[in-house]
Short mmCIF file of C-alpha atoms in Angstrom, two decimals:
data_model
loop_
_atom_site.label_atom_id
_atom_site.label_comp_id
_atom_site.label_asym_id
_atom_site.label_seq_id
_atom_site.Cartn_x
_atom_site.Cartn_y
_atom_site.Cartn_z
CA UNK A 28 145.95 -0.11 -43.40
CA UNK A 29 145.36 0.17 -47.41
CA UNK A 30 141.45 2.30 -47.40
CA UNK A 31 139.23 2.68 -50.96
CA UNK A 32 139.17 6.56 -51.83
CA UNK A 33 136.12 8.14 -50.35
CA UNK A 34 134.79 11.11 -52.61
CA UNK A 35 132.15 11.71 -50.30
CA UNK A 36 134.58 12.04 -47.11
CA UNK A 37 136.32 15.04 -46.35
CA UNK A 38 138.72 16.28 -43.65
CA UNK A 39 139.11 19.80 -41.89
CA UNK A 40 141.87 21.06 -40.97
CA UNK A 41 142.14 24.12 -38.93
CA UNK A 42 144.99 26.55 -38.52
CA UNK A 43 145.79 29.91 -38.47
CA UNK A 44 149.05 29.65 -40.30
CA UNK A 45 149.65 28.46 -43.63
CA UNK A 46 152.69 26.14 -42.94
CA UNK A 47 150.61 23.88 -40.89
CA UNK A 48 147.82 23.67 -43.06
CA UNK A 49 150.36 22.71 -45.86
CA UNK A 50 152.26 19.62 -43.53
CA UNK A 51 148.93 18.88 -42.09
CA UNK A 52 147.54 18.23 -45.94
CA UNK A 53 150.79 16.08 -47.03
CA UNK A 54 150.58 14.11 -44.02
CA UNK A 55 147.10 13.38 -45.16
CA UNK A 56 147.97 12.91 -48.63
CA UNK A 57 148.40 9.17 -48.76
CA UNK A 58 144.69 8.68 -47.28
CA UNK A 59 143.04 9.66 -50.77
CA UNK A 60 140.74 11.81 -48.90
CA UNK A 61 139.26 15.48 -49.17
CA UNK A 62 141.24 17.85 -47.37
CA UNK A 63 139.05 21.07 -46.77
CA UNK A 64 141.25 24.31 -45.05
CA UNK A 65 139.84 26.51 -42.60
CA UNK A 66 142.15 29.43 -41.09
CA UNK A 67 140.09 30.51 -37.90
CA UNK A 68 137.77 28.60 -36.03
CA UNK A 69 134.64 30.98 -36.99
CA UNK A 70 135.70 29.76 -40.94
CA UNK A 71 135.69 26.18 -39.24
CA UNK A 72 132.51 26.38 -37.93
CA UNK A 73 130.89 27.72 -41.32
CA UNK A 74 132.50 25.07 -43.14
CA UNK A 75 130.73 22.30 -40.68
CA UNK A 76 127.55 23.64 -41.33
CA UNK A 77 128.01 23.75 -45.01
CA UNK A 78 129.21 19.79 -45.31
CA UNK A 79 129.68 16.84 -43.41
CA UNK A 80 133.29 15.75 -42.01
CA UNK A 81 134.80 12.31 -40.78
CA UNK A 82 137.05 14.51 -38.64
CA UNK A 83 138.24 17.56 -37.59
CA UNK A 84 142.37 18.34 -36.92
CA UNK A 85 142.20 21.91 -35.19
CA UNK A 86 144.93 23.62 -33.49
CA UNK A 87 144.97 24.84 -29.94
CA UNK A 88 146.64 28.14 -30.37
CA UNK A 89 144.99 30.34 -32.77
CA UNK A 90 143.83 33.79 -32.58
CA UNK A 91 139.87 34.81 -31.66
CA UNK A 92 138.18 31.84 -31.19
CA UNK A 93 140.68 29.24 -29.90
CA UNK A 94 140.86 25.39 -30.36
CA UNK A 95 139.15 24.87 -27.25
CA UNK A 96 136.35 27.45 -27.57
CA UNK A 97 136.04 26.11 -31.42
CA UNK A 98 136.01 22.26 -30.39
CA UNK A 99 133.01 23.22 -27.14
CA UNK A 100 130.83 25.03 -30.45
CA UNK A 101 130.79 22.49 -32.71
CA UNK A 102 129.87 19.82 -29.61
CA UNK A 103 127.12 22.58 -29.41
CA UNK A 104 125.14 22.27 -33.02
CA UNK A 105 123.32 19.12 -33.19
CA UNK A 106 124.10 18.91 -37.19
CA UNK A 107 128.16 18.23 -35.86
CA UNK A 108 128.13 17.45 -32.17
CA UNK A 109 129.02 13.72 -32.91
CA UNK A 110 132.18 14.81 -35.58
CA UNK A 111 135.35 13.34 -33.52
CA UNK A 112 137.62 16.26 -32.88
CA UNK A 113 141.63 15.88 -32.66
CA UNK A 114 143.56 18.75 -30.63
CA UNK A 115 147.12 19.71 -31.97
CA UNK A 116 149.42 21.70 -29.91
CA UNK A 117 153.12 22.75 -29.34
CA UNK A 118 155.62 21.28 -27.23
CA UNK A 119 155.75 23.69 -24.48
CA UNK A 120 152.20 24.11 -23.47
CA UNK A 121 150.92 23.93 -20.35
CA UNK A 122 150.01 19.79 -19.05
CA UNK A 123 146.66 20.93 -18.56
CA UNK A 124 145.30 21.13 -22.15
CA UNK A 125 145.22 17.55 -22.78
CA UNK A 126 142.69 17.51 -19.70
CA UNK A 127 140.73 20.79 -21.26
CA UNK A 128 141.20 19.04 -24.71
CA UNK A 129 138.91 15.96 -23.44
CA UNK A 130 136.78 18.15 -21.50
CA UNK A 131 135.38 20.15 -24.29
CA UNK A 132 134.66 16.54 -26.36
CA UNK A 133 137.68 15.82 -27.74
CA UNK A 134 138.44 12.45 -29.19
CA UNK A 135 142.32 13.03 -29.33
CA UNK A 136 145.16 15.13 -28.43
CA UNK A 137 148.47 15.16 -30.32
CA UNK A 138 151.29 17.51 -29.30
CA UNK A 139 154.03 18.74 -31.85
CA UNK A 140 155.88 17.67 -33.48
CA UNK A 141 153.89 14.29 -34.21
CA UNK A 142 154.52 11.10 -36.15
CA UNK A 143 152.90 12.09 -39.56
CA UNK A 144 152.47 8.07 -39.22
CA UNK A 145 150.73 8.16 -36.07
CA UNK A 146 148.20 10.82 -37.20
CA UNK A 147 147.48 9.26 -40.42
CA UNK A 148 146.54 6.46 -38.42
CA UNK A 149 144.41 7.81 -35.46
CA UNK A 150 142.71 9.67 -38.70
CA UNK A 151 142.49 6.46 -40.40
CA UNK A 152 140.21 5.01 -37.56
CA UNK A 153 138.01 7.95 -37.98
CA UNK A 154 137.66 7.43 -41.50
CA UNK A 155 136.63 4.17 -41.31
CA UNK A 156 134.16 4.47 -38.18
CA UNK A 157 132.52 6.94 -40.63
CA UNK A 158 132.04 4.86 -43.51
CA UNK A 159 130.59 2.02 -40.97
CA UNK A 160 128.52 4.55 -39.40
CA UNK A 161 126.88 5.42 -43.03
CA UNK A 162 126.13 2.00 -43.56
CA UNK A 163 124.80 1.20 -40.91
CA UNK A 164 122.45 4.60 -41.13
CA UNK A 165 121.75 2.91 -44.92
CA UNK A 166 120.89 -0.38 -43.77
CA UNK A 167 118.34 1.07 -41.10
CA UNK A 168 116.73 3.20 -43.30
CA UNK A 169 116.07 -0.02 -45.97
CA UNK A 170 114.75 -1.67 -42.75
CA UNK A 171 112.47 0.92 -41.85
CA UNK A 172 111.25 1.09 -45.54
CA UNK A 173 110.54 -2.91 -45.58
CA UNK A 174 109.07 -2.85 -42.57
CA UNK A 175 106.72 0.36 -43.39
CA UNK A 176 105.72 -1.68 -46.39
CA UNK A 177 105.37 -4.79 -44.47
CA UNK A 178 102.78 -3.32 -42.22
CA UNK A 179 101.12 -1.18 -45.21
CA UNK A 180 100.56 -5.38 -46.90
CA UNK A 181 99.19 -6.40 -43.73
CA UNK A 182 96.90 -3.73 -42.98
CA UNK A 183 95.10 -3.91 -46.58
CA UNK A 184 94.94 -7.19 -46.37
CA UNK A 185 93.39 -6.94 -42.89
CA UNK A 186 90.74 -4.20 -44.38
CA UNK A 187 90.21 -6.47 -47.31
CA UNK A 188 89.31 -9.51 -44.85
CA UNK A 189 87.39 -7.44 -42.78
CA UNK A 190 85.31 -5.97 -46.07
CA UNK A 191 84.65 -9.62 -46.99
CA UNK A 192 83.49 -10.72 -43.29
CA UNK A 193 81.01 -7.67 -43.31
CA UNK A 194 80.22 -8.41 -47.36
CA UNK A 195 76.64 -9.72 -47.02
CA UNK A 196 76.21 -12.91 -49.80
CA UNK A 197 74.69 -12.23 -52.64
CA UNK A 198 72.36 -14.54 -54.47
CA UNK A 199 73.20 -15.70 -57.79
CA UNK A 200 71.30 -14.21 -60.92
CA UNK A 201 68.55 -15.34 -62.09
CA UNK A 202 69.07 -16.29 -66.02
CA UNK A 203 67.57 -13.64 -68.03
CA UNK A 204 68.05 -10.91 -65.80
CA UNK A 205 70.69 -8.61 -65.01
CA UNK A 206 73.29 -9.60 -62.27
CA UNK A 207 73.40 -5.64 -60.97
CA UNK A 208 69.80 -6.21 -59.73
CA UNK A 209 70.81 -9.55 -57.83
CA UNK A 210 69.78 -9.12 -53.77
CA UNK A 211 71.00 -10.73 -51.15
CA UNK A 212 69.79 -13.27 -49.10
CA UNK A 213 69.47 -11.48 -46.24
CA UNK A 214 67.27 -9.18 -48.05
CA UNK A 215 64.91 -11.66 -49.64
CA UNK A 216 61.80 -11.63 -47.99
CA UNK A 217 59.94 -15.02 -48.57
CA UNK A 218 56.02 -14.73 -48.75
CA UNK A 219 54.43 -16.34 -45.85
CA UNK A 220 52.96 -20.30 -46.42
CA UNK A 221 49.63 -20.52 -47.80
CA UNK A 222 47.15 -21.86 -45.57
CA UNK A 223 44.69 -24.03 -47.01
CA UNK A 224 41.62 -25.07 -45.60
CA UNK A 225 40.69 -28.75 -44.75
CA UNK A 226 37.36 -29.29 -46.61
CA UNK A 227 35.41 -32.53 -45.14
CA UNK A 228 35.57 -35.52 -47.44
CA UNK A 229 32.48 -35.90 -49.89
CA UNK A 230 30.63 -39.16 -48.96
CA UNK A 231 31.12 -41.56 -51.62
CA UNK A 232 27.98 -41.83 -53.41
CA UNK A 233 26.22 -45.49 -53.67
CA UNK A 234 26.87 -47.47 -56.90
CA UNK A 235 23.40 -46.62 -59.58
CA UNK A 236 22.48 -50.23 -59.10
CA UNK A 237 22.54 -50.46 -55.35
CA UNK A 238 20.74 -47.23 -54.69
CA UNK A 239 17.74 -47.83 -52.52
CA UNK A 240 14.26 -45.73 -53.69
CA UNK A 241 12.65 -43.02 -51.80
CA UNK A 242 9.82 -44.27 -49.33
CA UNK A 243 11.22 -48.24 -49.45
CA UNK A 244 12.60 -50.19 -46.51
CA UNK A 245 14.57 -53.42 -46.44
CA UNK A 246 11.60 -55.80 -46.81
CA UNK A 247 10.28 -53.90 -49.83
CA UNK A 248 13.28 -54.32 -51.19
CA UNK A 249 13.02 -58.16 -50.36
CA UNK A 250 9.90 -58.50 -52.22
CA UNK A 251 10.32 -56.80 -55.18
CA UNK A 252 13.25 -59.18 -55.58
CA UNK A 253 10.78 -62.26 -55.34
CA UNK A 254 8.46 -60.25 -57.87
CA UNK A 255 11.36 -60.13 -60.41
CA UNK A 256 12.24 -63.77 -59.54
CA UNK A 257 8.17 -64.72 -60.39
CA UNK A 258 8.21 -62.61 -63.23
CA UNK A 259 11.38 -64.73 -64.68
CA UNK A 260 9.15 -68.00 -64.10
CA UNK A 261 6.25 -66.36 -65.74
CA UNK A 262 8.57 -66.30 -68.99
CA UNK A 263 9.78 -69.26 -69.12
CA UNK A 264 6.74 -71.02 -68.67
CA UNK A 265 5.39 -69.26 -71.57
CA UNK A 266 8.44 -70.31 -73.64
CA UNK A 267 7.68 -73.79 -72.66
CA UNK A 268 3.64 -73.04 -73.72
CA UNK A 269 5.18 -71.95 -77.38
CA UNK A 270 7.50 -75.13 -77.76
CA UNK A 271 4.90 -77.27 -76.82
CA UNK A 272 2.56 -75.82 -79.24
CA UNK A 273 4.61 -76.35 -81.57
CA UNK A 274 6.10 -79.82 -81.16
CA UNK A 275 2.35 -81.17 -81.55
CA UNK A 276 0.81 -78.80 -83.55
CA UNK A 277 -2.64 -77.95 -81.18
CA UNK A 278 -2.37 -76.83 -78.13
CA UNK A 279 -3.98 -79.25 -75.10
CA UNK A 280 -6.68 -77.65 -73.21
CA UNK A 281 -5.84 -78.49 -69.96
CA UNK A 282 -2.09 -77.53 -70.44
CA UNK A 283 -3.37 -73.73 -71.61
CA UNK A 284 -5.83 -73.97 -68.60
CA UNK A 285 -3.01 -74.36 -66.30
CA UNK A 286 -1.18 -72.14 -67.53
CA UNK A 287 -3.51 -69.09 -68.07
CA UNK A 288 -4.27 -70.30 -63.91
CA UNK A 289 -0.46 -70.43 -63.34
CA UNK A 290 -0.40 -66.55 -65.00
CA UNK A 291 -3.31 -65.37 -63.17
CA UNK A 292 -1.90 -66.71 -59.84
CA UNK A 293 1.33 -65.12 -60.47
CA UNK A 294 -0.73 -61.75 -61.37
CA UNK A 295 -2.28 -61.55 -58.18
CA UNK A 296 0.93 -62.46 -56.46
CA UNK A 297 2.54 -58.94 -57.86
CA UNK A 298 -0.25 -57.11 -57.36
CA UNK A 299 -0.40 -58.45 -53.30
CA UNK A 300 3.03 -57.30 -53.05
CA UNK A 301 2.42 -53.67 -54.59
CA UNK A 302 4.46 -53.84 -57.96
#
């Protein structure tokens, strides 16, 4: 399996003696990874908490703090209790410490002498869960991001809707005067309707010629229109008196008798009827 070089993945290898460490890091070679040495499992442990590891190769048998007791403390720290551990041990060790190996969270056991192709390929499956497992904690951390600025979008947009429903409307300006002092609709008291009074309607008054005078009834009226109707005749009569008089030069004496009669008669007529 052909892998990219990884500057940001290391390996630990743990052994008390130097030989090992020095097969363990050609074996290892061809992976292009970052082989970091540790010769006691208390240096081991240090290491772990300084930087992060795809794996961990410790041996069994070492002095103080064994490959067992090393593998159960690092399953102890939360910063390196998911690193996959891989036990290494001599031929002629007891059949139990594969069991004890799994027990304390091991993820392999190898016993010695081991294909140097074998282990570069168990640690080759490490590697790459590693770089899958980074990837994976990239891609939800990009999610989480969108999504916290999803819901940051929709919540001011909510608040911005919900400032617009409680917005009260605003009249326009009047022309002339300054929009800040614009009110709102709501706030706009209208004066109350004027009330106006129903005044009777003034009697029409009677035409100037049709007016009746004070202190005269109907018949009065009748008469004085026979009076004016008398008075008329009276004229005309004396218009015919003048032509006469003129057409033969002297005027007849009985004509101007009847007529000074017909004036007199028509005198007393007014005067009988009060005018």
């Amino acid at each position: 399996m052909t892998t990219t070089p990884d500057s940001t993945t290391s390996i630990l290898i743990v052994d008390d003696m130097e030989e090992n460490l020095v097969a363990l890091e050609a074996v290892l070679g061809s992976l292009s990874q970052h082989v970091v040495r540790a010769r006691s499992g208390e240096e081991a442990l240090k290491a772990m908490l300084r930087q992060e590891f795809a794996v961990v190769l410790i041996d069994v048998l070492m002095p103080g703090m064994n490959g067992f007791e090393t593998a159960a403390n690092i399953k102890g720290l939360d910063q390196t209790k998911d690193v996959p551990i891989i036990l290494l041990t001599g031929a002629s060790v007891d059949p139990n410490y594969a069991y004890r190996g799994y027990t304390v969270g091991a993820a392999d056991f190898l016993v010695k002498p081991f294909d140097p192709w074998l282990l570069r390929t168990k640690v080759n499956v490490f590697l790459e869960l590693h770089r899958k497992n980074r990837q994976l904690a990239a891609q939800a951390e990009q999610l989480k991001r969108l999504l916290t600025s999803d819901e940051a979008a929709e919540t001011a947009v909510a608040a911005d809707h919900s400032a617009q429903a409680a917005e009260p409307f605003c009249a326009p300006p009047v022309p002339g005067t300054n929009p800040q002092h614009a009110q709102s609709v709501e706030s706009v008291e209208l004066p109350e309707p004027a009330v106006i009074a129903e005044t009777p309607a003034a009697s029409p008054a009677p035409p100037p010629d049709t007016a009746i005078p004070p202190g005269q009834d109907a018949l009065t009226t009748a008469g004085a229109g026979e009076a004016a109707r008398l008075a008329d005749v009276v004229g005309q009569l004396t218009e015919i008196e003048t032509m006469l008089r003129d057409a033969h030069g002297a005027e007849p004496p009985a004509l101007a008798d009847r007529i000074a009669e017909l004036e007199q008669a028509v005198g007393r007529l007014l005067v009988s009827r009060g005018t």
